[in-house]
Coordinates of C-alpha atoms and ligand atoms in Angstrom, one line a residue:
X208 CA -34.3 19.2 -26.6
X209 CA -32.3 21.5 -25.1
X210 CA -30.8 22.1 -22.0
X211 CA -33.2 25.2 -21.2
X212 CA -36.1 23.4 -22.7
X213 CA -35.7 20.5 -20.6
X214 CA -35.3 23.0 -17.7
X215 CA -38.0 25.1 -17.6
X216 CA -40.1 21.7 -18.6
X217 CA -39.0 20.3 -15.1
X218 CA -39.7 23.2 -13.2
X219 CA -43.2 23.1 -14.7
X220 CA -43.8 19.4 -14.1
X221 CA -42.7 19.8 -10.7
X222 CA -45.5 22.9 -10.1
X223 CA -48.1 20.3 -11.6
X224 CA -46.1 17.9 -9.2
X225 CA -46.8 20.1 -6.2
X226 CA -50.3 20.9 -6.8
X227 CA -50.8 16.8 -7.7
X228 CA -49.1 16.0 -4.9
X229 CA -51.3 18.3 -2.7
X230 CA -54.4 16.9 -4.0
X231 CA -53.2 13.2 -3.9
X232 CA -52.4 14.2 -0.3
X233 CA -55.8 15.2 0.6
X234 CA -57.5 12.5 -1.2
X235 CA -55.3 10.0 1.3
X236 CA -56.5 10.1 4.6
X237 CA -54.5 7.8 6.3
X238 CA -51.8 9.0 8.9
X239 CA -48.1 9.3 8.4
X240 CA -46.6 6.5 10.5
X241 CA -43.0 7.4 11.2
X242 CA -40.3 4.4 9.9
X243 CA -39.5 3.7 13.4
X244 CA -43.0 3.6 14.4
X245 CA -43.8 1.1 11.5
X246 CA -40.6 -1.3 12.8
X247 CA -42.0 -1.1 16.2
X248 CA -45.3 -1.7 15.4
X249 CA -44.5 -4.8 12.9
X250 CA -42.2 -6.2 16.1
X251 CA -44.8 -5.8 18.4
X252 CA -47.4 -7.9 15.1
X253 CA -49.6 -5.0 15.6
X254 CA -50.2 -4.9 11.4
X255 CA -52.1 -7.2 9.9
X256 CA -52.0 -6.3 5.9
X257 CA -49.7 -4.1 4.1
X258 CA -50.3 -2.4 0.6
X259 CA -47.4 -1.5 -1.1
X260 CA -46.4 0.7 -4.1
X261 CA -43.1 1.2 -4.8
X262 CA -41.5 2.1 -1.2
X263 CA -45.2 3.9 -0.4
X264 CA -46.8 1.7 2.1
X265 CA -50.3 1.3 3.5
X266 CA -50.4 -0.1 6.3
X267 CA -53.6 -1.5 8.1
X268 CA -53.1 -2.3 11.5
X269 CA -55.0 -4.9 14.0
X270 CA -57.2 -2.2 14.9
X271 CA -58.8 -1.8 11.7
X272 CA -57.0 1.6 11.3
X273 CA -54.6 2.6 8.1
X274 CA -51.3 4.2 8.3
X275 CA -48.8 5.1 5.5
X276 CA -45.2 5.3 5.8
X277 CA -41.9 4.8 3.2
X278 CA -39.9 2.0 3.1
X279 CA -36.3 2.8 1.8
X280 CA -35.0 -0.8 1.7
X281 CA -38.1 -3.2 1.0
X282 CA -35.5 -6.1 0.6
X283 CA -34.5 -6.1 3.9
X284 CA -38.7 -5.4 5.4
X285 CA -39.5 -8.2 3.2
X286 CA -38.2 -11.4 5.0
X287 CA -39.5 -9.8 8.3
X288 CA -43.3 -9.1 6.8
X289 CA -43.3 -12.8 5.5
X290 CA -42.3 -14.1 9.2
X291 CA -44.7 -11.9 10.9
X292 CA -47.4 -13.0 8.4
X293 CA -48.4 -9.4 7.2
X294 CA -50.9 -10.2 3.7
X295 CA -49.0 -8.4 1.1
X296 CA -50.9 -6.5 -1.6
X297 CA -48.8 -4.7 -4.3
X298 CA -49.3 -2.2 -7.1
X299 CA -47.2 -1.5 -9.6
X300 CA -44.9 1.7 -8.7
X301 CA -46.7 4.8 -10.8
X302 CA -44.4 7.1 -12.5
X303 CA -46.4 9.9 -12.8
X304 CA -46.2 13.0 -10.5
X305 CA -48.6 11.7 -7.8
X306 CA -46.6 9.4 -6.1
X307 CA -43.7 11.6 -5.6
X308 CA -42.7 11.9 -2.1
X309 CA -42.6 15.7 -1.0
X310 CA -39.3 15.7 0.2
X311 CA -38.7 15.1 -3.9
X312 CA -39.5 18.0 -4.7
X313 CA -37.2 20.6 -3.6
X314 CA -34.6 18.5 -5.6
X315 CA -36.6 18.8 -8.2
X316 CA -36.7 22.4 -8.1
X317 CA -33.3 22.5 -7.9
X318 CA -32.3 20.3 -10.8
X319 CA -34.7 22.4 -12.9
X320 CA -32.8 25.5 -11.5
X321 CA -29.3 23.6 -12.3
X322 CA -30.2 22.7 -15.8
X323 CA -31.0 25.9 -17.0
X324 CA -27.8 28.3 -15.0
X325 CA -25.6 25.2 -15.7
X326 CA -23.4 25.8 -18.3
X327 CA -21.9 22.2 -17.9
X328 CA -24.1 20.5 -20.3
X329 CA -22.1 17.4 -19.9
X330 CA -24.8 16.4 -17.2
X331 CA -27.5 17.4 -18.5
X332 CA -28.7 13.5 -19.4
X333 CA -28.6 13.0 -16.1
X334 CA -31.0 10.3 -14.7
X335 CA -33.3 12.0 -12.3
X336 CA -35.8 9.5 -11.7
X337 CA -33.1 8.0 -9.5
X338 CA -34.0 10.6 -6.6
X339 CA -35.0 9.1 -3.3
X340 CA -36.2 10.2 0.0
X341 CA -34.1 13.1 1.0
X342 CA -33.9 12.3 4.5
X343 CA -31.8 9.2 5.5
X344 CA -33.8 6.4 7.6
X345 CA -31.7 3.8 9.3
X346 CA -32.9 0.5 9.2
X347 CA -33.1 0.7 13.0
X348 CA -33.9 -3.0 13.7
X349 CA -31.2 -5.4 11.7
X350 CA -32.3 -8.8 14.1
X351 CA -29.6 -9.6 12.3
X352 CA -26.7 -11.3 14.5
X353 CA -23.2 -13.1 13.5
X354 CA -25.2 -16.4 13.7
X355 CA -26.8 -15.8 10.2
X356 CA -23.3 -15.1 8.7
X357 CA -21.5 -18.7 8.0
X358 CA -17.8 -19.8 7.0
X359 CA -15.8 -16.7 7.8
X360 CA -14.7 -17.3 11.4
X361 CA -11.2 -15.2 10.8
X362 CA -13.2 -11.8 9.7
X363 CA -15.5 -12.5 12.4
X364 CA -13.1 -12.5 15.1
X365 CA -11.7 -9.4 14.3
X366 CA -15.2 -7.6 13.8
X367 CA -16.5 -8.7 17.5
X368 CA -14.1 -6.1 18.8
X369 CA -16.0 -3.3 16.3
X370 CA -19.0 -4.2 18.1
X371 CA -17.4 -4.0 21.7
X372 CA -16.5 -0.2 21.0
X373 CA -20.0 0.0 19.3
X374 CA -21.9 -1.6 22.3
X375 CA -19.8 0.5 24.6
X376 CA -18.1 3.0 23.6
X377 CA -16.8 4.9 27.0
X378 CA -15.7 1.5 28.5
X379 CA -13.8 1.0 24.9
X380 CA -11.8 4.1 25.5
X381 CA -11.0 4.4 28.6
X382 CA -9.7 1.0 28.8
X383 CA -7.5 2.6 25.8
X384 CA -9.0 1.0 23.3
X385 CA -8.8 2.5 19.8
X386 CA -12.6 2.7 18.5
X387 CA -12.0 2.1 14.7
X388 CA -13.6 4.7 12.2
X389 CA -13.5 2.7 9.1
X390 CA -13.7 -0.7 8.4
X391 CA -12.8 -1.7 4.3
X392 CA -14.7 -5.1 3.9
X393 CA -13.0 -6.6 0.7
X394 CA -13.7 -9.7 -1.4
X395 CA -15.9 -11.3 -4.1
X396 CA -19.5 -10.4 -5.0
X397 CA -21.9 -12.7 -2.7
X398 CA -19.3 -13.2 -0.2
X399 CA -21.5 -11.8 2.7
X400 CA -20.0 -8.1 3.1
X401 CA -23.5 -6.8 3.7
X402 CA -24.8 -9.4 5.9
X403 CA -21.9 -8.9 7.7
X404 CA -22.1 -5.4 8.2
X405 CA -25.9 -5.4 9.5
X406 CA -25.0 -8.1 11.2
X407 CA -22.3 -6.0 13.5
X408 CA -25.0 -3.1 13.6
X409 CA -27.3 -6.1 15.0
X410 CA -25.5 -7.2 17.2
X411 CA -24.6 -4.2 18.7
X412 CA -28.4 -3.4 18.1
X413 CA -27.5 0.1 16.5
X414 CA -28.9 1.9 13.8
X415 CA -27.6 1.0 10.0
X416 CA -27.7 4.0 7.7
X417 CA -26.7 2.1 4.1
X418 CA -26.2 3.6 0.7
X419 CA -24.7 2.0 -2.5
X420 CA -21.7 3.4 -4.1
X421 CA -23.4 3.1 -7.5
X422 CA -26.3 5.2 -6.3
X423 CA -24.0 8.3 -5.6
X424 CA -22.8 8.5 -9.3
X425 CA -26.1 8.4 -11.1
X426 CA -26.8 11.8 -9.9
X427 CA -26.1 15.4 -10.8
X428 CA -23.0 17.1 -9.8
X429 CA -23.2 18.3 -6.1
X430 CA -26.2 15.7 -5.2
X431 CA -23.9 13.1 -4.3
X432 CA -21.3 15.0 -1.8
X433 CA -24.5 16.3 -0.2
X434 CA -26.2 13.2 0.1
X435 CA -22.7 11.9 2.0
X436 CA -23.1 15.2 4.7
X437 CA -26.9 14.3 4.6
X438 CA -25.8 10.9 5.4
X439 CA -23.5 11.3 8.6
X440 CA -25.3 14.1 9.9
X441 CA -28.3 11.8 10.4
X442 CA -25.8 8.6 11.7
X443 CA -23.8 11.2 14.0
X444 CA -27.2 12.3 15.7
X445 CA -28.1 9.1 16.4
X446 CA -24.6 7.7 17.1
X447 CA -23.3 4.9 18.6
X448 CA -24.5 4.0 14.9
X449 CA -23.3 2.3 11.4
X450 CA -23.0 4.0 8.0
X451 CA -22.5 1.1 5.4
X452 CA -21.0 2.3 2.0
X453 CA -22.0 -0.9 -0.6
X454 CA -19.5 -0.8 -3.9
X455 CA -17.2 2.2 -2.6
X456 CA -15.1 1.6 -5.6
X457 CA -17.4 3.2 -7.8
X458 CA -17.0 6.8 -5.9
X459 CA -13.5 5.7 -3.8
X460 CA -11.9 4.9 -7.4
X461 CA -8.2 6.8 -7.8
X462 CA -8.8 10.7 -8.6
X463 CA -7.9 11.0 -12.1
X464 CA -6.9 14.7 -11.5
X465 CA -7.4 17.2 -14.3
X466 CA -9.3 16.4 -17.0
X467 CA -11.9 15.3 -15.3
X468 CA -15.2 14.7 -17.2
X469 CA -18.8 15.5 -16.2
X470 CA -19.3 12.1 -14.2
X471 CA -16.2 12.0 -12.7
X472 CA -16.6 15.6 -11.3
X473 CA -19.4 13.8 -9.7
X474 CA -17.3 11.1 -8.1
X475 CA -14.5 13.5 -6.9
X476 CA -17.1 15.6 -4.9
X477 CA -18.8 12.7 -3.1
X478 CA -15.0 11.3 -2.2
X479 CA -13.6 14.4 -1.2
X480 CA -16.8 15.1 0.6
X481 CA -16.7 11.7 2.4
X482 CA -12.8 12.0 3.0
X483 CA -14.2 15.6 4.9
X484 CA -16.6 13.8 6.8
X485 CA -14.6 11.2 7.8
X486 CA -12.1 13.5 9.3
X487 CA -14.6 15.5 11.0
X488 CA -15.5 13.5 14.1
X489 CA -15.5 14.7 17.7
X490 CA -14.3 11.7 19.7
X491 CA -17.3 11.0 21.5
X492 CA -19.4 10.1 18.5
X493 CA -18.8 6.9 17.7
X494 CA -20.1 6.3 13.9
X495 CA -18.4 3.7 12.3
X496 CA -17.9 3.2 8.7
X497 CA -18.3 0.2 7.0
X498 CA -17.2 0.0 3.4
X499 CA -17.1 -3.0 0.9
X500 CA -15.6 -3.5 -2.6
X501 CA -14.4 -6.1 -4.7
X502 CA -11.5 -4.3 -6.2
X503 CA -9.3 -2.9 -3.1
X504 CA -6.7 -2.4 -5.7
X505 CA -8.2 0.4 -7.7
X506 CA -9.5 2.6 -4.2
X507 CA -8.2 6.4 -3.7
X508 CA -4.8 5.6 -1.6
X509 CA -6.3 8.7 0.4
X510 CA -9.1 6.5 1.7
X511 CA -7.0 3.9 3.3
X512 CA -4.7 6.4 4.7
X513 CA -5.3 6.3 9.2
X514 CA -8.0 7.1 10.7
X515 CA -10.0 6.0 7.4
X516 CA -10.5 3.0 6.2
X517 CA -7.4 1.8 8.4
X518 CA -8.9 -1.3 9.2
X519 CA -9.3 -3.8 6.5
X520 CA -10.4 -7.2 6.4
X521 CA -10.8 -9.5 3.6
X522 CA -13.6 -11.6 3.0
X523 CA -12.7 -14.9 0.5
X524 CA -15.1 -17.2 -1.1
X525 CA -15.9 -20.2 1.6
X526 CA -14.1 -23.5 1.5
X527 CA -15.5 -26.6 2.2
X528 CA -16.1 -26.1 5.9
X529 CA -17.1 -22.7 5.4
X530 CA -20.1 -23.7 2.5
X531 CA -21.1 -26.4 5.2
X532 CA -22.2 -24.1 7.4
X533 CA -23.4 -21.5 5.0
X534 CA -25.9 -24.5 4.0
X535 CA -26.8 -25.1 7.5
X536 CA -27.9 -21.4 7.7
X537 CA -30.3 -21.7 4.4
X538 CA -31.4 -24.8 5.0
X539 CA -32.4 -23.9 8.3
X540 CA -36.2 -23.7 7.6
X541 CA -36.3 -26.1 5.2
X542 CA -37.7 -29.9 4.8
X543 CA -34.8 -32.1 3.4
X544 CA -35.5 -35.6 2.6
X545 CA -33.4 -38.6 4.1
X546 CA -30.1 -39.2 2.1
X547 CA -29.3 -35.9 1.5
X548 CA -26.1 -34.7 2.9
X549 CA -25.3 -31.4 3.2
X550 CA -21.5 -32.1 3.8
X551 CA -21.7 -34.0 0.4
X552 CA -23.4 -30.8 -1.4
X553 CA -21.1 -28.3 0.4
X554 CA -17.9 -30.6 -1.4
X555 CA -19.3 -30.4 -4.6
X556 CA -20.3 -26.8 -5.1
X557 CA -16.7 -25.5 -5.4
X558 CA -16.4 -21.9 -6.0
X559 CA -19.8 -21.4 -4.8
X560 CA -20.1 -18.2 -3.2
X561 CA -22.5 -17.6 0.5
X562 CA -25.1 -16.1 -2.0
X563 CA -24.8 -18.7 -4.5
X564 CA -25.3 -21.1 -1.7
X565 CA -28.3 -19.1 -0.5
X566 CA -29.7 -19.2 -4.0
X567 CA -28.8 -23.1 -4.3
X568 CA -31.1 -23.7 -1.5
X569 CA -33.5 -21.5 -2.7
X570 CA -33.6 -23.1 -6.7
X571 CA -33.6 -26.9 -5.1
X572 CA -37.2 -26.0 -2.4
X573 CA -38.8 -24.4 -5.7
X574 CA -37.7 -27.3 -7.9
X575 CA -39.1 -29.6 -5.0
X576 CA -42.6 -27.3 -4.9
X577 CA -42.9 -26.9 -8.2
X578 CA -43.3 -31.2 -8.3
X579 CA -45.5 -31.2 -5.5
X580 CA -42.7 -32.9 -3.5
X581 CA -43.2 -32.9 0.9
X582 CA -39.4 -32.6 1.3
X583 CA -36.4 -31.7 -0.8
X584 CA -34.5 -34.3 -2.0
X585 CA -30.6 -35.0 -3.7
X586 CA -31.9 -34.5 -7.2
X587 CA -33.6 -31.5 -6.3
X588 CA -30.2 -30.1 -5.5
X589 CA -28.9 -31.2 -8.7
X590 CA -30.9 -29.7 -10.8
X591 CA -30.4 -26.4 -8.8
X592 CA -26.8 -27.0 -9.2
X593 CA -26.6 -27.4 -12.6
X594 CA -28.7 -24.2 -13.4
X595 CA -26.2 -22.1 -11.0
X596 CA -23.4 -23.8 -12.3
X597 CA -24.3 -22.9 -15.9
X598 CA -24.3 -19.3 -15.2
X599 CA -21.1 -19.1 -13.1
X600 CA -19.7 -20.9 -16.2
X601 CA -20.5 -18.2 -18.5
X602 CA -18.8 -15.9 -15.8
X603 CA -16.0 -18.0 -16.0
X604 CA -15.7 -18.1 -12.2
X605 CA -15.4 -22.4 -12.5
X606 CA -11.8 -23.6 -12.0
X607 CA -11.1 -26.6 -13.9
X608 CA -10.5 -29.9 -11.7
X609 CA -6.9 -29.9 -13.5
X610 CA -6.3 -26.2 -12.6
X611 CA -7.3 -27.1 -8.9
X612 CA -4.7 -30.3 -8.5
X613 CA -2.1 -28.3 -9.8
X614 CA -2.8 -25.5 -7.4
X615 CA -3.0 -27.9 -5.0
X616 CA 0.4 -29.0 -5.2
X617 CA 1.7 -25.9 -5.9
X618 CA 0.8 -24.9 -2.5
X619 CA 1.9 -27.4 -1.0
X620 CA 5.2 -27.4 -2.4
X621 CA 5.9 -24.2 -0.7
X622 CA 3.9 -25.0 2.5
X623 CA 6.5 -28.2 3.0
X624 CA 9.3 -26.6 1.9
X625 CA 9.0 -24.1 4.6
X626 CA 7.9 -26.8 7.3
X627 CA 11.0 -28.8 6.5
X628 CA 13.5 -26.1 6.3
X629 CA 14.9 -24.8 9.6
X630 CA 14.7 -21.2 10.4
X631 CA 11.7 -20.2 9.0
X632 CA 8.6 -18.6 9.8
X633 CA 5.6 -20.9 10.6
X634 CA 3.0 -21.7 8.2
X635 CA -0.4 -20.5 9.2
X636 CA -2.8 -21.4 6.4
X637 CA -2.7 -23.0 2.9
X638 CA -5.5 -22.5 0.7
X639 CA -6.5 -23.0 -2.3
X640 CA -9.5 -21.0 -2.4
X641 CA -8.8 -18.5 -5.3
X642 CA -8.5 -15.0 -3.9
X643 CA -7.7 -12.1 -6.3
X644 CA -5.8 -13.3 -8.9
X645 CA -4.2 -15.6 -7.4
X646 CA -5.3 -19.5 -7.2
X647 CA -3.9 -20.2 -4.1
X648 CA -2.3 -18.9 -1.1
X649 CA 0.0 -19.8 1.4
X650 CA 0.3 -17.6 4.2
X651 CA 3.8 -17.9 6.9
X652 CA 3.4 -15.3 9.8
X653 CA 6.9 -14.7 11.7
X654 CA 6.9 -15.4 15.5
X655 CA 8.0 -12.3 16.4
X656 CA 9.1 -9.0 14.7
X657 CA 12.1 -9.5 12.9
X658 CA 14.7 -6.7 12.3
X659 CA 17.6 -8.5 10.9
X660 CA 17.8 -11.7 9.1
X661 CA 20.3 -14.4 9.0
X662 CA 21.7 -15.4 5.5
X663 CA 19.9 -19.3 6.1
X664 CA 16.7 -17.1 6.3
X665 CA 16.7 -15.2 3.6
X666 CA 18.3 -18.6 1.5
X667 CA 15.5 -20.6 2.7
X668 CA 13.1 -17.9 2.1
X669 CA 13.9 -17.6 -1.9
X670 CA 13.6 -22.3 -1.3
X671 CA 10.0 -21.7 0.0
X672 CA 9.4 -19.3 -3.2
X673 CA 10.8 -22.2 -5.4
X674 CA 9.0 -25.0 -3.8
X675 CA 5.7 -24.2 -5.3
X676 CA 7.1 -24.7 -9.0
X677 CA 9.4 -27.5 -8.0
X678 CA 6.6 -29.0 -6.8
X679 CA 4.5 -29.1 -10.0
X680 CA 7.5 -29.5 -11.8
X681 CA 8.0 -33.0 -9.8
X682 CA 4.3 -34.3 -10.0
X683 CA 3.5 -33.0 -13.3
X684 CA 6.8 -32.6 -15.2
X685 CA 5.6 -29.3 -16.5
X686 CA 5.6 -25.9 -15.9
X687 CA 3.2 -23.4 -15.5
X688 CA 2.5 -19.2 -15.5
X689 CA 1.2 -19.9 -11.7
X690 CA 4.7 -19.6 -11.1
X691 CA 5.5 -16.4 -12.3
X692 CA 5.1 -13.7 -8.9
X693 CA 6.8 -16.4 -7.1
X694 CA 9.9 -16.0 -9.0
X695 CA 10.0 -12.2 -8.8
X696 CA 10.0 -12.2 -5.3
X697 CA 13.1 -15.3 -5.1
X698 CA 14.7 -12.5 -7.7
X699 CA 14.5 -10.1 -5.5
X700 CA 15.2 -11.2 -2.5
X701 CA 18.3 -13.1 -4.4
X702 CA 19.7 -9.5 -5.5
X703 CA 19.1 -7.7 -2.4
X704 CA 21.4 -10.5 -0.3
X705 CA 24.3 -10.0 -2.9
X706 CA 23.9 -6.4 -3.9
X707 CA 22.5 -5.0 -0.7
X708 CA 23.3 -7.3 2.7
X709 CA 26.8 -8.3 1.0
X710 CA 26.3 -11.7 1.8
X711 CA 28.1 -13.6 -1.6
X712 CA 31.5 -14.4 -1.0
X713 CA 32.3 -13.9 -4.7
X714 CA 31.4 -9.9 -4.1
X715 CA 32.0 -9.6 -0.7
X716 CA 30.6 -7.1 1.8
X717 CA 30.3 -4.5 -0.7
X718 CA 27.0 -2.8 -1.3
X719 CA 25.9 -2.1 -4.9
X720 CA 22.6 -1.2 -4.1
X721 CA 21.6 2.2 -6.1
X722 CA 18.3 4.2 -5.2
X723 CA 17.2 3.7 -9.1
X724 CA 19.2 0.9 -10.4
X725 CA 18.4 -1.2 -6.7
X726 CA 14.9 -2.2 -8.3
X727 CA 15.3 -5.3 -9.9
X728 CA 15.9 -6.3 -13.5
X729 CA 18.3 -3.3 -13.5
X730 CA 16.4 -1.9 -15.8
X731 CA 18.3 2.0 -14.8
X732 CA 20.7 2.6 -17.5
X733 CA 22.6 4.2 -15.1
X734 CA 24.0 1.6 -12.9
X735 CA 26.9 2.7 -9.7
X736 CA 28.9 -0.5 -10.7
X737 CA 30.9 -1.5 -13.8
X738 CA 29.9 -3.6 -16.2
X739 CA 32.3 -6.7 -15.0
X740 CA 31.0 -6.3 -11.9
X741 CA 26.9 -5.8 -13.4
X742 CA 27.8 -9.6 -14.9
X743 CA 29.0 -10.5 -11.4
X744 CA 26.1 -9.7 -10.1
X745 CA 24.0 -11.2 -12.5
X746 CA 25.7 -14.6 -12.2
X747 CA 25.4 -14.9 -8.6
X748 CA 22.0 -14.0 -8.2
X749 CA 21.6 -16.8 -11.2
X750 CA 23.4 -19.5 -9.5
X751 CA 22.3 -19.0 -6.0
X752 CA 18.7 -18.7 -7.5
X753 CA 19.4 -22.4 -9.3
X754 CA 21.1 -23.6 -6.1
X755 CA 18.4 -22.7 -4.3
X756 CA 16.1 -24.6 -6.8
X757 CA 18.4 -27.9 -7.0
X758 CA 18.0 -28.5 -3.6
X759 CA 14.6 -27.5 -3.0
X760 CA 13.9 -30.5 -5.8
X761 CA 16.2 -32.6 -3.7
X762 CA 13.9 -31.9 -0.7
X763 CA 10.6 -32.7 -2.3
X764 CA 11.9 -35.6 -3.8
X765 CA 12.7 -37.2 -0.9
X766 CA 9.5 -36.2 0.8
X767 CA 7.1 -36.4 -2.2
X768 CA 4.8 -38.6 0.0
X769 CA 4.5 -35.8 2.6
X770 CA 3.8 -33.7 -0.8
X771 CA 1.0 -35.8 -1.8
X772 CA -0.5 -36.5 1.5
X773 CA -0.8 -32.9 1.9
X774 CA -2.1 -31.9 -1.5
X775 CA -4.6 -34.7 -1.4
X776 CA -5.8 -32.6 2.1
X777 CA -5.7 -29.7 0.5
X778 CA -7.7 -31.0 -2.5
X779 CA -10.4 -32.4 -0.4
X780 CA -10.6 -29.6 2.6
X781 CA -9.7 -26.4 0.2
X782 CA -8.0 -25.0 3.3
X783 CA -5.1 -26.4 5.8
X784 CA -4.7 -24.1 9.3
X785 CA -1.5 -24.5 11.0
X786 CA -3.1 -27.1 13.4
X787 CA -3.8 -29.5 10.3
X788 CA -0.7 -28.9 8.7
X789 CA 0.9 -30.5 11.8
X790 CA -1.6 -33.1 11.5
X791 CA -0.5 -33.7 8.5
X792 CA 3.1 -33.5 9.6
X793 CA 3.1 -35.9 12.3
X794 CA 0.8 -38.7 10.3
X795 CA 3.3 -38.4 7.5
X796 CA 6.9 -39.2 10.0
X797 CA 4.2 -42.0 12.2
X798 CA 2.7 -43.3 8.5
X799 CA -1.0 -42.9 9.9
X800 CA -3.8 -42.2 8.0
X801 CA -4.4 -38.7 7.5
X802 CA -8.0 -38.5 6.8
X803 CA -9.3 -40.2 9.9
X804 CA -6.8 -37.8 11.9
X805 CA -8.6 -34.6 9.9
X806 CA -11.7 -35.8 10.8
X807 CA -11.1 -36.2 14.2
X808 CA -10.2 -32.7 14.2
X809 CA -13.1 -31.2 12.6
X810 CA -15.0 -33.2 14.7
X811 CA -13.8 -31.3 17.9
X812 CA -14.4 -28.0 16.0
Ligands
LIG1030 P1 -21.7 -9.3 -0.5 O1 -22.5 -7.6 0.1 O2 -20.2 -9.6 -0.1 O3 -22.0 -8.7 -2.3 P2 -24.3 -10.0 0.5 O4 -23.6 -10.1 1.9 O5 -25.2 -9.0 -0.2 O6 -23.0 -10.1 0.0 O7 -24.7 -11.9 0.3 C1 -26.1 -11.8 -0.3 C2 -26.7 -13.0 0.3 O8 -26.2 -14.5 0.3 C3 -26.6 -12.9 1.8 O9 -27.8 -12.1 1.8 C4 -27.5 -14.2 2.2 O10 -28.5 -14.7 2.1 C5 -26.1 -14.9 1.6 N1 -24.9 -15.2 2.3 C6 -23.9 -14.4 1.7 N2 -22.7 -15.1 2.7 C7 -22.9 -15.7 3.6 C8 -22.7 -16.5 4.3 N3 -21.5 -16.4 5.2 N4 -23.5 -16.9 5.4 C9 -24.5 -16.8 5.4 N5 -25.5 -16.3 4.1 C10 -24.7 -15.6 3.0
LIG1031 ZN1 3.2 -19.8 -5.7

């Protein structure tokens, strides 16, 4: 079918649709209920039954009257309906035109016209049946609180401030607080980013507007951008409010510039509209835009500029403690058989995300129900675990026990080197929970902003970086590729120490840094110094790193008991914070039982 034919057909169908729709309207006498009225009735227990046809709902009230409404987010409403014991009947959504909501008709008309007049044939194959109700309806009540989000205490702390600013915008700005505009939640799928955004809205009791990045992309050129504008208009009108954009990478990926294909065109227009809207706020309109992504690396830098998504909160996969808390949240309403130990279950599912844990509890309950058991027992959990793990393995998310061990020793090596050497930044967190491409992480935060660094500080940084690889070597007698980033960083510091800071006695206080040549490896052919100097620098860098490597090896060999203890603690707990690190250190010095001491602290938490 040519484009023009498609367009004409659409116009014709739309016409039939309008007529059909009017007949349909006249047939159904149910009074239209606004979405917020519907929510209120639901809250007040005034609804006895609901008949669903896609998002279109016919509602029976306690007074036996019937109403109709459109439910934009069924997923959110369903649990609420269940909670209120509303009888639910359903009917397959008809794909004819009689079920169209009135607001879609203008879109159809425009699309039909667009197809006829547009020369841009690329977009002709768009999927227009995805079009949704034109005006944005917030989910006024999310009812969720931070208590529903478990195991992400770090992120939670940062988000409490946002709730404060939403609850009390005036007070917040009078006190000189800077009200955040955009918050980017980054983390793997299923870690509770959506849940957290809803909990923020729930805590602050503000309307929550939500849209998925991929929703935009399936639309025609121009529609995405106008939806963004609509969304912001609605959210501003009801400020303070929250806009949640899931999978922002779908529209916020780096702009290609130039040879854009049709769909890129659409994406760029949508992204531009988003940027324009974000910049065009009055200070008295508190609308916080929360976006989620698991690909922060591909986002267009324009999105991350000050005044846009300048607050970034990383949400990682939960550690043992986190998994235990998430299990608690989801097992709250489930009857457990005796002998089900949730802590043990939490230990047995490394790598599970919050969503997978929710799924696990659900599956286990289903298994039990299928066998007419009165409570969920360990066998049910085992079966459910196998089922879910299988799916994970196929996606290659499960980390082998051997990799976990190597990672634990690697990170422990970094952390112990940092702890034992003088003049280093304190270790704030060590983890073997994978994040992005890294299998683990040792975090150090300087006590104060440093403007100058001593030679010893820099040399120790190199040693800390070597510590990971050295620990692997001592314990497993082998080297892995996991240390390649460490080596790059160590080489960079060593090179700067010698060339830029003039801290090498053999070369002296001469700066050999050059804009282009300055970047390690000296790939630039134009070095601002002689070949002889270049060789000398290379040798100095190599010698310094080798010396650091040797000394770190001696340090860790001498303290290898400490290394083993910390690695063991990491394997059990997955994350070790500053306080726990102190406990491990203390136990090592005083030859105390670490597990006992750590448990004592964890019980206090
Ligand atoms: P994301 O947006 O990061 O992909 P979601 O918020 O959609 O993840 O999580 C899906 C579901 O998984 C949630 O509705 C909830 O049931 C469960 N879940 C995920 N993370 C958590 C958590 N930290 N605490 C409790 N439940 C969680
Ligand atoms: Zn490392």
